[in-house]
Short mmCIF file of C-alpha atoms and ligand atoms in Angstrom, two decimals:
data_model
loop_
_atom_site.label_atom_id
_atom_site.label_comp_id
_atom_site.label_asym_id
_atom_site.label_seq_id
_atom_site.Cartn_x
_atom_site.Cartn_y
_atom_site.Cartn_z
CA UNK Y 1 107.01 110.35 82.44
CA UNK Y 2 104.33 108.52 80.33
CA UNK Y 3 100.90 108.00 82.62
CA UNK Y 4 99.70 104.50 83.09
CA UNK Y 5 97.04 104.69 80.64
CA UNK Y 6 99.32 105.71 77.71
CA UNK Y 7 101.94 103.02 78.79
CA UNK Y 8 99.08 100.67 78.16
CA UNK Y 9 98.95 102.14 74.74
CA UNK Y 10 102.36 102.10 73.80
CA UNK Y 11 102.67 98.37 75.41
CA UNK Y 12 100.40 97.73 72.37
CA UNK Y 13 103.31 99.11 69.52
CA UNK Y 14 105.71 97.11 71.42
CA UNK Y 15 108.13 95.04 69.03
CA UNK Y 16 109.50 91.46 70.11
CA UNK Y 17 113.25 93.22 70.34
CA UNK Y 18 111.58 96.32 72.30
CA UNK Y 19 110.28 93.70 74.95
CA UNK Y 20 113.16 91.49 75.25
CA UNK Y 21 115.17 95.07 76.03
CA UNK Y 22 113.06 96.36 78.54
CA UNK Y 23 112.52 92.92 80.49
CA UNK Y 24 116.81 92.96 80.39
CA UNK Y 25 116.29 96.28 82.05
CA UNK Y 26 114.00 95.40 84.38
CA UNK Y 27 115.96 92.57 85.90
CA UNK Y 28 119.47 94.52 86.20
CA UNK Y 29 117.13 97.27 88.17
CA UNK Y 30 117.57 94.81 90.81
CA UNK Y 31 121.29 95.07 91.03
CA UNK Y 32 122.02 98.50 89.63
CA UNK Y 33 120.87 102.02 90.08
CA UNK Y 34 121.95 103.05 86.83
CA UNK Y 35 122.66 100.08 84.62
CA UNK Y 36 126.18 101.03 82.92
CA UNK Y 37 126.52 100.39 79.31
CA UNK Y 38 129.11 98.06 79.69
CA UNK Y 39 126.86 95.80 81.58
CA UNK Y 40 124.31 96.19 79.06
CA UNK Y 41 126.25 95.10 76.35
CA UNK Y 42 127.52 92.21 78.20
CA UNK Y 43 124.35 91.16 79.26
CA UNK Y 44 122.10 91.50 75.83
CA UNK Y 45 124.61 90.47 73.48
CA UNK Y 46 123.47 92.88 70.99
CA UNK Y 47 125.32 95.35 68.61
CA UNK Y 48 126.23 98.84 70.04
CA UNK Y 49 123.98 100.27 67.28
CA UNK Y 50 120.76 98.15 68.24
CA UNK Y 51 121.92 98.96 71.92
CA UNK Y 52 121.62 102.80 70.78
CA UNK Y 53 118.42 102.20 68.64
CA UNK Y 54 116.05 100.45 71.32
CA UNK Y 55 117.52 103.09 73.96
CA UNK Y 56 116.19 106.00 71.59
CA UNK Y 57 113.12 104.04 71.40
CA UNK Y 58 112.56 103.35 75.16
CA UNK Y 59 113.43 107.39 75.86
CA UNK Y 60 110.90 108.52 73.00
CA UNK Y 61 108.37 106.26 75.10
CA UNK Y 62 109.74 107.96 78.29
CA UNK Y 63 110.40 104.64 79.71
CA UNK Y 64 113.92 105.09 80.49
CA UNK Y 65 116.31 107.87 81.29
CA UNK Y 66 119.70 108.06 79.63
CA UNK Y 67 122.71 109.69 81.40
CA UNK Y 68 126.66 109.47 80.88
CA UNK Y 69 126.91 106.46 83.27
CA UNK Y 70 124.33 104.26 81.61
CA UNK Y 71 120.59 103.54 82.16
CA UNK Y 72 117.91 103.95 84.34
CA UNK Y 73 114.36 102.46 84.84
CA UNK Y 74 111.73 105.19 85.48
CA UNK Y 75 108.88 103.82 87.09
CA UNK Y 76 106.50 103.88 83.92
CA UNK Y 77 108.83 101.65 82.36
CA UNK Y 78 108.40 99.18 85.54
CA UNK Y 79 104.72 100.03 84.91
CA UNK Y 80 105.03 98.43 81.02
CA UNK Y 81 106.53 95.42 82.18
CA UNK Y 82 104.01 94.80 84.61
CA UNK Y 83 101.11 95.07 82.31
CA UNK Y 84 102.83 93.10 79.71
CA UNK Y 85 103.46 90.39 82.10
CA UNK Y 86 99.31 90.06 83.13
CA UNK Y 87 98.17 90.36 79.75
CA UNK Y 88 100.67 87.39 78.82
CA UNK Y 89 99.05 85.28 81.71
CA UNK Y 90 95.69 86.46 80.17
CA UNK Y 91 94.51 88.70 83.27
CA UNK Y 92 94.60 91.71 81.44
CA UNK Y 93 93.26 92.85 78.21
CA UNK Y 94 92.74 96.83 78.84
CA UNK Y 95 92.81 98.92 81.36
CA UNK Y 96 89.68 101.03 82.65
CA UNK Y 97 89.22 104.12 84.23
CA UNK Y 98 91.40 104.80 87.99
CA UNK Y 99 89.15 103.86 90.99
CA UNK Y 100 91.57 105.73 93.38
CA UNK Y 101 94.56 107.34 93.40
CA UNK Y 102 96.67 107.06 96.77
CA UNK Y 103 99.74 108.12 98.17
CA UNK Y 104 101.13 104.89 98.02
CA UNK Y 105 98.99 103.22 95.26
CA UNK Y 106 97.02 103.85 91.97
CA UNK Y 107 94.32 101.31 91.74
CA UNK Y 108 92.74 101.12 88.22
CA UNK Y 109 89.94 98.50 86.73
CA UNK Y 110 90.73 96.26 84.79
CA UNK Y 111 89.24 93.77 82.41
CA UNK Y 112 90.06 90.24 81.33
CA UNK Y 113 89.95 89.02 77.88
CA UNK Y 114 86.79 87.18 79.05
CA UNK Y 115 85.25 90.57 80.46
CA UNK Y 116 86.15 89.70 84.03
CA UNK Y 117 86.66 93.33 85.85
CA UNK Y 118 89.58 93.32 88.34
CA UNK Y 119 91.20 95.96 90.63
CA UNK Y 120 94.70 96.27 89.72
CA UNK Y 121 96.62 98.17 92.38
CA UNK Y 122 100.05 99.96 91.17
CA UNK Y 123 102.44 100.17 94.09
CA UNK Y 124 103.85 103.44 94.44
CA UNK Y 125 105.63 103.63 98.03
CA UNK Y 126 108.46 106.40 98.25
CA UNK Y 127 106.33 108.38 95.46
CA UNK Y 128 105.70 111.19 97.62
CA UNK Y 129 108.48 111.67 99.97
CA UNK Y 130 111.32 110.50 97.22
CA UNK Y 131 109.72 113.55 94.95
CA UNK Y 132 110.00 116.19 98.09
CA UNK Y 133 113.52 114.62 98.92
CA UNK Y 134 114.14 115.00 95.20
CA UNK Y 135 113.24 119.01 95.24
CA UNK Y 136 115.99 119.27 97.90
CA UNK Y 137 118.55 117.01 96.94
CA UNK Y 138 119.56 116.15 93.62
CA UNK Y 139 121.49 113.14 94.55
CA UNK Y 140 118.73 111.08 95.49
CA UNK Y 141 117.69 110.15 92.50
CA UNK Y 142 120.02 107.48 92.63
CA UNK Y 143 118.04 105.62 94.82
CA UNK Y 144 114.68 105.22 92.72
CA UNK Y 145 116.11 101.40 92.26
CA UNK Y 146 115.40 100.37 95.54
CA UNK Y 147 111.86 102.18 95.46
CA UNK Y 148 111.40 99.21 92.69
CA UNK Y 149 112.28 96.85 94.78
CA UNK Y 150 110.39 97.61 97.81
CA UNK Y 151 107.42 97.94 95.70
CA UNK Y 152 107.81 94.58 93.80
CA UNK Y 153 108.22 92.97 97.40
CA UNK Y 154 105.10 94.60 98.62
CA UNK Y 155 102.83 93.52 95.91
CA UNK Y 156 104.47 90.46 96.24
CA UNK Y 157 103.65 90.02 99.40
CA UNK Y 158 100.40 91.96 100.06
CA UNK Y 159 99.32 89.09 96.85
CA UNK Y 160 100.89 85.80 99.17
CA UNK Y 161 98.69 87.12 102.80
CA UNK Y 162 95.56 87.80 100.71
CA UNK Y 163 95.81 84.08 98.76
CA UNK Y 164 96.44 82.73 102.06
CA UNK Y 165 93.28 84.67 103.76
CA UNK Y 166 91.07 84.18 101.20
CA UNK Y 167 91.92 80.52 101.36
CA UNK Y 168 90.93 80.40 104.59
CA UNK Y 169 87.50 82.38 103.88
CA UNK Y 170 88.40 85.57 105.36
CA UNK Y 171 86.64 89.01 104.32
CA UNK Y 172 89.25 90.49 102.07
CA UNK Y 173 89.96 91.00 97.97
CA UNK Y 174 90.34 87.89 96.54
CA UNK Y 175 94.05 88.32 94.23
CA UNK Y 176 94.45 87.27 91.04
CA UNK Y 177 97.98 87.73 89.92
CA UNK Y 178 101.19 89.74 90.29
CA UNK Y 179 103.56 91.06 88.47
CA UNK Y 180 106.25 92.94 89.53
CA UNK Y 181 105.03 96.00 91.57
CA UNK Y 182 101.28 95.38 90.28
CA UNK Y 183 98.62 93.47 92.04
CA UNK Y 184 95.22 92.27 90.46
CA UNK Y 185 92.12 91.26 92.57
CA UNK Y 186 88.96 91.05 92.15
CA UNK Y 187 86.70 94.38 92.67
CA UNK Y 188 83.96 95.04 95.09
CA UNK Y 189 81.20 97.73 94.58
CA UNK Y 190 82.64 99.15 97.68
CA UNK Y 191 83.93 102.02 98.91
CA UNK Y 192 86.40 102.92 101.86
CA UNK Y 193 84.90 103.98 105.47
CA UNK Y 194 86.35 107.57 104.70
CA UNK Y 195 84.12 108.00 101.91
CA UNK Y 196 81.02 107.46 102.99
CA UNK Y 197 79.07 110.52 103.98
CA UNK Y 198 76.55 108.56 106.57
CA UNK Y 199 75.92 104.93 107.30
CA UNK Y 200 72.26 104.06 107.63
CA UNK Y 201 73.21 101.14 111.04
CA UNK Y 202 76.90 102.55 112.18
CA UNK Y 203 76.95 100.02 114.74
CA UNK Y 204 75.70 96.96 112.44
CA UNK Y 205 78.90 98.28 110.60
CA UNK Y 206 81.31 98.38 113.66
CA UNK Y 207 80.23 95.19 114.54
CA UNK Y 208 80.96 93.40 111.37
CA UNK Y 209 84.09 95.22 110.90
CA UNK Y 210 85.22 93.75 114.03
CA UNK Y 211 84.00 90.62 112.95
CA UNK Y 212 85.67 90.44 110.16
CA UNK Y 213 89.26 91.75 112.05
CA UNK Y 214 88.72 88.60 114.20
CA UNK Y 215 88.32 86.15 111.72
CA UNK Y 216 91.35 87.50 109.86
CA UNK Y 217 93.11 87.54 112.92
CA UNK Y 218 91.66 84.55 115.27
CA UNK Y 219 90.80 81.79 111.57
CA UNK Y 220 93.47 83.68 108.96
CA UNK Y 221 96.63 84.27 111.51
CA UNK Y 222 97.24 87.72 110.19
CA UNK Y 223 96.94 91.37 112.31
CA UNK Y 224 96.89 93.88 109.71
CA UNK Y 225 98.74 96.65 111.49
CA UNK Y 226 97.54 99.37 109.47
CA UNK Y 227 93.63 99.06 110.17
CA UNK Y 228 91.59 102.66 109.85
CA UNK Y 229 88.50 103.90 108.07
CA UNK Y 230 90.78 103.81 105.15
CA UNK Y 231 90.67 99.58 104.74
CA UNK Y 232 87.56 98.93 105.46
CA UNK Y 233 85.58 98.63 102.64
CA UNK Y 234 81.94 98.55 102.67
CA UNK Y 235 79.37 97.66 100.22
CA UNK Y 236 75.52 98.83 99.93
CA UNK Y 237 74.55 96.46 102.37
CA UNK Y 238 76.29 97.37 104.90
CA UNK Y 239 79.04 94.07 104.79
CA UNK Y 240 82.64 94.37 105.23
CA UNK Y 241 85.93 93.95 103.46
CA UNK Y 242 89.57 94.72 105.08
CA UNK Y 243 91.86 95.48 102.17
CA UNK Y 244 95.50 97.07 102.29
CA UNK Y 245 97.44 93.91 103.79
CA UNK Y 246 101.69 94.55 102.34
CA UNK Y 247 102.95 95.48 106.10
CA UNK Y 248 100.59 92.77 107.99
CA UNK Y 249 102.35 90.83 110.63
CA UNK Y 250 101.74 86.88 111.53
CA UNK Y 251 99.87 86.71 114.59
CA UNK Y 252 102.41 85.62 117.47
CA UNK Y 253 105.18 88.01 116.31
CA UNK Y 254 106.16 89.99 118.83
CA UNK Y 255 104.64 93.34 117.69
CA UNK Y 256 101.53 91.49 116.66
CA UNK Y 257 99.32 92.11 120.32
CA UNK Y 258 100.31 96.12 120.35
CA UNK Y 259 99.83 96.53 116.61
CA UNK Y 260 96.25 94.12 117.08
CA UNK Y 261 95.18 96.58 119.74
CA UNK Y 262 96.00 99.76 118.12
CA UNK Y 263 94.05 98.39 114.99
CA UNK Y 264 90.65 97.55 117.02
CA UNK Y 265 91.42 101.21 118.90
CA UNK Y 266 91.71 103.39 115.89
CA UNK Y 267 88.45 101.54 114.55
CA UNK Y 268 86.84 102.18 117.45
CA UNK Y 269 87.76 105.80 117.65
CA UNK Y 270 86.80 106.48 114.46
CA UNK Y 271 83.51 105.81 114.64
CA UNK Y 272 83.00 107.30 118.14
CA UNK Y 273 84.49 110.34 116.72
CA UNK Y 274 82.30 110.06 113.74
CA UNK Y 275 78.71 108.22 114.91
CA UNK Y 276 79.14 108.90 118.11
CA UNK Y 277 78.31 105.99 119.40
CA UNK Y 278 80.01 105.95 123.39
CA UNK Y 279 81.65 102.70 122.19
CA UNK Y 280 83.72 101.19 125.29
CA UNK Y 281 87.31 100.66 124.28
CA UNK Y 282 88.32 98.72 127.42
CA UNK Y 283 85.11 96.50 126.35
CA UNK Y 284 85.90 96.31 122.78
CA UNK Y 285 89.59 94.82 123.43
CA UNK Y 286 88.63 92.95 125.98
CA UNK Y 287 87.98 89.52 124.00
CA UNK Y 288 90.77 90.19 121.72
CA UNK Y 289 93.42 90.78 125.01
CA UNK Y 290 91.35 87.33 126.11
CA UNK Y 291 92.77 85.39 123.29
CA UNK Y 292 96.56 86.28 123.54
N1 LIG A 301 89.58 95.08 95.50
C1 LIG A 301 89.15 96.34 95.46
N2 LIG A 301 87.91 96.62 94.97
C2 LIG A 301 87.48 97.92 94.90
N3 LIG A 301 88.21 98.98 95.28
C3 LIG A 301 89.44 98.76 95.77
C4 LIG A 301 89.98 97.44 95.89
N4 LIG A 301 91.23 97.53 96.41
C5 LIG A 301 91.46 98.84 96.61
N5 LIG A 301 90.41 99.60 96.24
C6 LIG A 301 90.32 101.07 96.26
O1 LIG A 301 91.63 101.61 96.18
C7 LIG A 301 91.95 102.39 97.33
C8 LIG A 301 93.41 102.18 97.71
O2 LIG A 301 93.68 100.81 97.97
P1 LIG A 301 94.63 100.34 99.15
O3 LIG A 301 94.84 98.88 99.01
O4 LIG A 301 94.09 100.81 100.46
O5 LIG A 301 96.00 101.10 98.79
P2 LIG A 301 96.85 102.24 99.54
O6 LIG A 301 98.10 101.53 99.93
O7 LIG A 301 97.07 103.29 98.52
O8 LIG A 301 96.08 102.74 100.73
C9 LIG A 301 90.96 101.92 98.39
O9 LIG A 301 90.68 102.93 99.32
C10 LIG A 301 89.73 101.59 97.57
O10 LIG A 301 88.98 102.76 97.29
MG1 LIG A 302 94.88 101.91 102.05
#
């Protein structure tokens, strides 16, 4: 399977007919696992030949896998169509070196035709457990389809909570675009909690992370449900971003108190754990159990 980078190259030898082909594809991945050949030549209305020339041409790019029963999507194919959709809405002109490679994401720079440089996360959930379920059972491979699909939702909506968060001035990315499993936001000169070897005020930084929790929680409506030293980001002086936001939860759902409070406890924890600083839980939660 072609990396990221070089599907950005090849995006660039792309014919008109190539496009069209793989954008066909990419909306019968929706519907089919493997997209038989009688539905592509339904759907295309193209000549068996041309059907059998793009497919070559899509396989050479390793775009695509071929079997008996038709035609598959492989995830850097979902990758070209992304990119091709954010350079036509003129977000993206190249793409820069990777700022972080997850287990669920890749997040890469990337820079506008007018020099802008964004953060442009790849969703990638199921890439780890479908490859170990894939070592053990062949069969599963039939399901990579609805690892598109979950991805394209979670960009989509990790892209609608962050527009409506950053509307309403809370500390988080501000987004850009999306395009099918690819999100673009602007990047910070920050780096995650995890990464930083020593903070110079720890508790300056646990109190504006919890800040900023409130205000996206209390002002933005939204409990992020996956809050750790992995989300926070934070810059050289010391302020706070919370990134990560696809499985946030409206605040006054019914998990959204439990998942609130486990949030504010693993943040506290962590920096107990890590700057020791005999941080009261019970007095931490206690304005946020106030609210509910
Ligand atoms: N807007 C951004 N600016 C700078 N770095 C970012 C930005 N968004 C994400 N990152 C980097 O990418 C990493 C992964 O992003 P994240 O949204 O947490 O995805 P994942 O689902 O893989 O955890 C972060 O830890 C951070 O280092
Ligand atoms: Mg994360």
């Amino acid at each position: 399977m072609s990396t990221v980078r070089e599907v950005a190259s090849i995006l660039r030898k792309f014919t008109f007919k190539e496009l069209k082909f793989l954008k066909l594809l990419g909306r019968l991945t929706k519907s089919f696992s493997i997209i038989p050949y009688s539905v592509l030549r339904q759907r295309s209305g193209l000549s068996n030949g041309d059907i059998e020339f793009l497919i070559k041409r899509l396989q050479d790019y390793k775009l695509i896998r071929r079997s008996e029963i038709g035609i598959k999507l492989l995830s850097a194919g979902l990758d070209a169509l992304a990119l091709h959709s954010l350079r036509v809405k003129g977000i993206l002109d190249a793409l820069g070196p990777p700022i972080a490679v997850g287990k669920e994401s890749d997040v890469f720079e990337g820079i506008s035709p007018k020099g802008e440089v964004y953060a442009v996360k790849f969703f990638r959930i199921g890439r780890t457990s479908f490859r170990g379920i894939k070592r053990a059972r062949g069969y599963v491979e039939d399901r990579i389809h609805e690892w598109h699909v979950i991805n394209v939702k979670s960009a989509k909506r990790e892209f609608e909570i962050l527009t409506e968060l950053s509307e309403k001035k809370c500390p988080v990315p501000v987004p850009i675009a999306v395009a099918y499993h690819v999100l673009g936001m602007k990047e910070y000169l920050a780096l995650p909690l995890f990464k930083i070897k020593k903070l110079d005020d720890p508790l300056k930084v646990f109190e504006k992370a919890l800040e900023a929790v409130k205000k996206c929680v209390f002002e933005g409506g939204y409990v992020h449900a996956d809050l750790s030293e992995f989300n926070v980001l934070v810059d050289s002086k010391g302020d706070v971003l919370i990134i990560d936001w696809p499985q946030a939860v409206k605040l006054g759902e019914v998990s959204s108190k439990d998942k609130l409070l486990r949030d504010i406890t693993n943040l506290t924890n962590y920096f107990n754990r890590k700057y020791h600083l005999s941080l009261n839980l019970d007095e931490v939660l206690l304005p946020f159990i106030e609210r509910f």
